[in-house]
Amino acid sequence: ELIKAVDYVVEINTREQELQHSVLKSKVTTADGKITIPIQDGFEVIEISNILYCKADDNYTQLFLVDGHKKLVSKTLKYFETLLSENGFVRIHKSYLVNVNYVTTYKKGKGGTVVLNNGKELSVSPSKKAILLSFFQ
């Protein structure tokens, strides 16, 4: 009975996650270039082009915006990687997802670093280096 109960709860959680993902994904396609992020009393609409980069923070993600603001969202970086990969975002490190439209400089190294147009320098992991550089060839 315990195994059946646990399996039931796992199945419900899986269905909820699939439903939530499909709802948010459809909003991105219908809102053309915008995403919604949950806030305390509803949701906020953000232009994808206004996101400089995303930083992992355990099971949260910090979105750093062009205007200098940052938003903390209770979604993983993997979630945003899936959501934004078709919009010029690339995972450059286990902790960073960057909008390649704002990369101004790449500095060589084992993995190297990228400098964004706001002066922020982010590390690139050696395993992600080739993926990043493919955007600039």
Tab-separated table of N, CA and C in Angstrom, residues 25 79-90 97 135:
chain	number	residue	atom	x	y	z
A	25	LYS	N	4.981	27.310	-21.711
A	25	LYS	CA	5.564	27.255	-23.045
A	25	LYS	C	4.623	27.894	-24.053
A	79	TYR	N	15.381	24.773	-16.518
A	79	TYR	CA	14.069	25.180	-17.034
A	79	TYR	C	14.219	26.354	-18.004
A	80	PHE	N	14.981	27.377	-17.598
A	80	PHE	CA	15.175	28.542	-18.464
A	80	PHE	C	16.021	28.202	-19.681
A	81	GLU	N	16.959	27.283	-19.537
A	81	GLU	CA	17.765	26.850	-20.679
A	81	GLU	C	16.852	26.254	-21.754
A	82	THR	N	15.938	25.407	-21.355
A	82	THR	CA	14.991	24.799	-22.286
A	82	THR	C	14.075	25.859	-22.896
A	83	LEU	N	13.605	26.772	-22.077
A	83	LEU	CA	12.665	27.791	-22.512
A	83	LEU	C	13.281	28.808	-23.472
A	84	LEU	N	14.550	29.180	-23.224
A	84	LEU	CA	15.164	30.290	-23.963
A	84	LEU	C	16.181	29.875	-25.028
A	85	SER	N	16.443	28.580	-25.178
A	85	SER	CA	17.499	28.144	-26.091
A	85	SER	C	17.252	28.559	-27.538
A	86	GLU	N	16.004	28.706	-27.930
A	86	GLU	CA	15.692	29.115	-29.309
A	86	GLU	C	15.743	30.629	-29.489
A	87	ASN	N	16.062	31.353	-28.426
A	87	ASN	CA	16.070	32.816	-28.478
A	87	ASN	C	17.466	33.403	-28.288
A	88	GLY	N	18.505	32.662	-28.657
A	88	GLY	CA	19.858	33.184	-28.580
A	88	GLY	C	20.517	33.044	-27.226
A	89	PHE	N	20.020	32.166	-26.382
A	89	PHE	CA	20.630	31.924	-25.076
A	89	PHE	C	21.422	30.628	-25.117
A	90	VAL	N	22.592	30.635	-24.487
A	90	VAL	CA	23.441	29.442	-24.461
A	90	VAL	C	23.966	29.234	-23.046
A	97	LEU	N	23.530	31.055	-17.865
A	97	LEU	CA	22.884	30.993	-19.172
A	97	LEU	C	22.948	32.421	-19.701
A	135	PHE	N	28.367	30.021	-31.903
A	135	PHE	CA	27.479	31.138	-32.187
A	135	PHE	C	28.191	32.276	-32.922
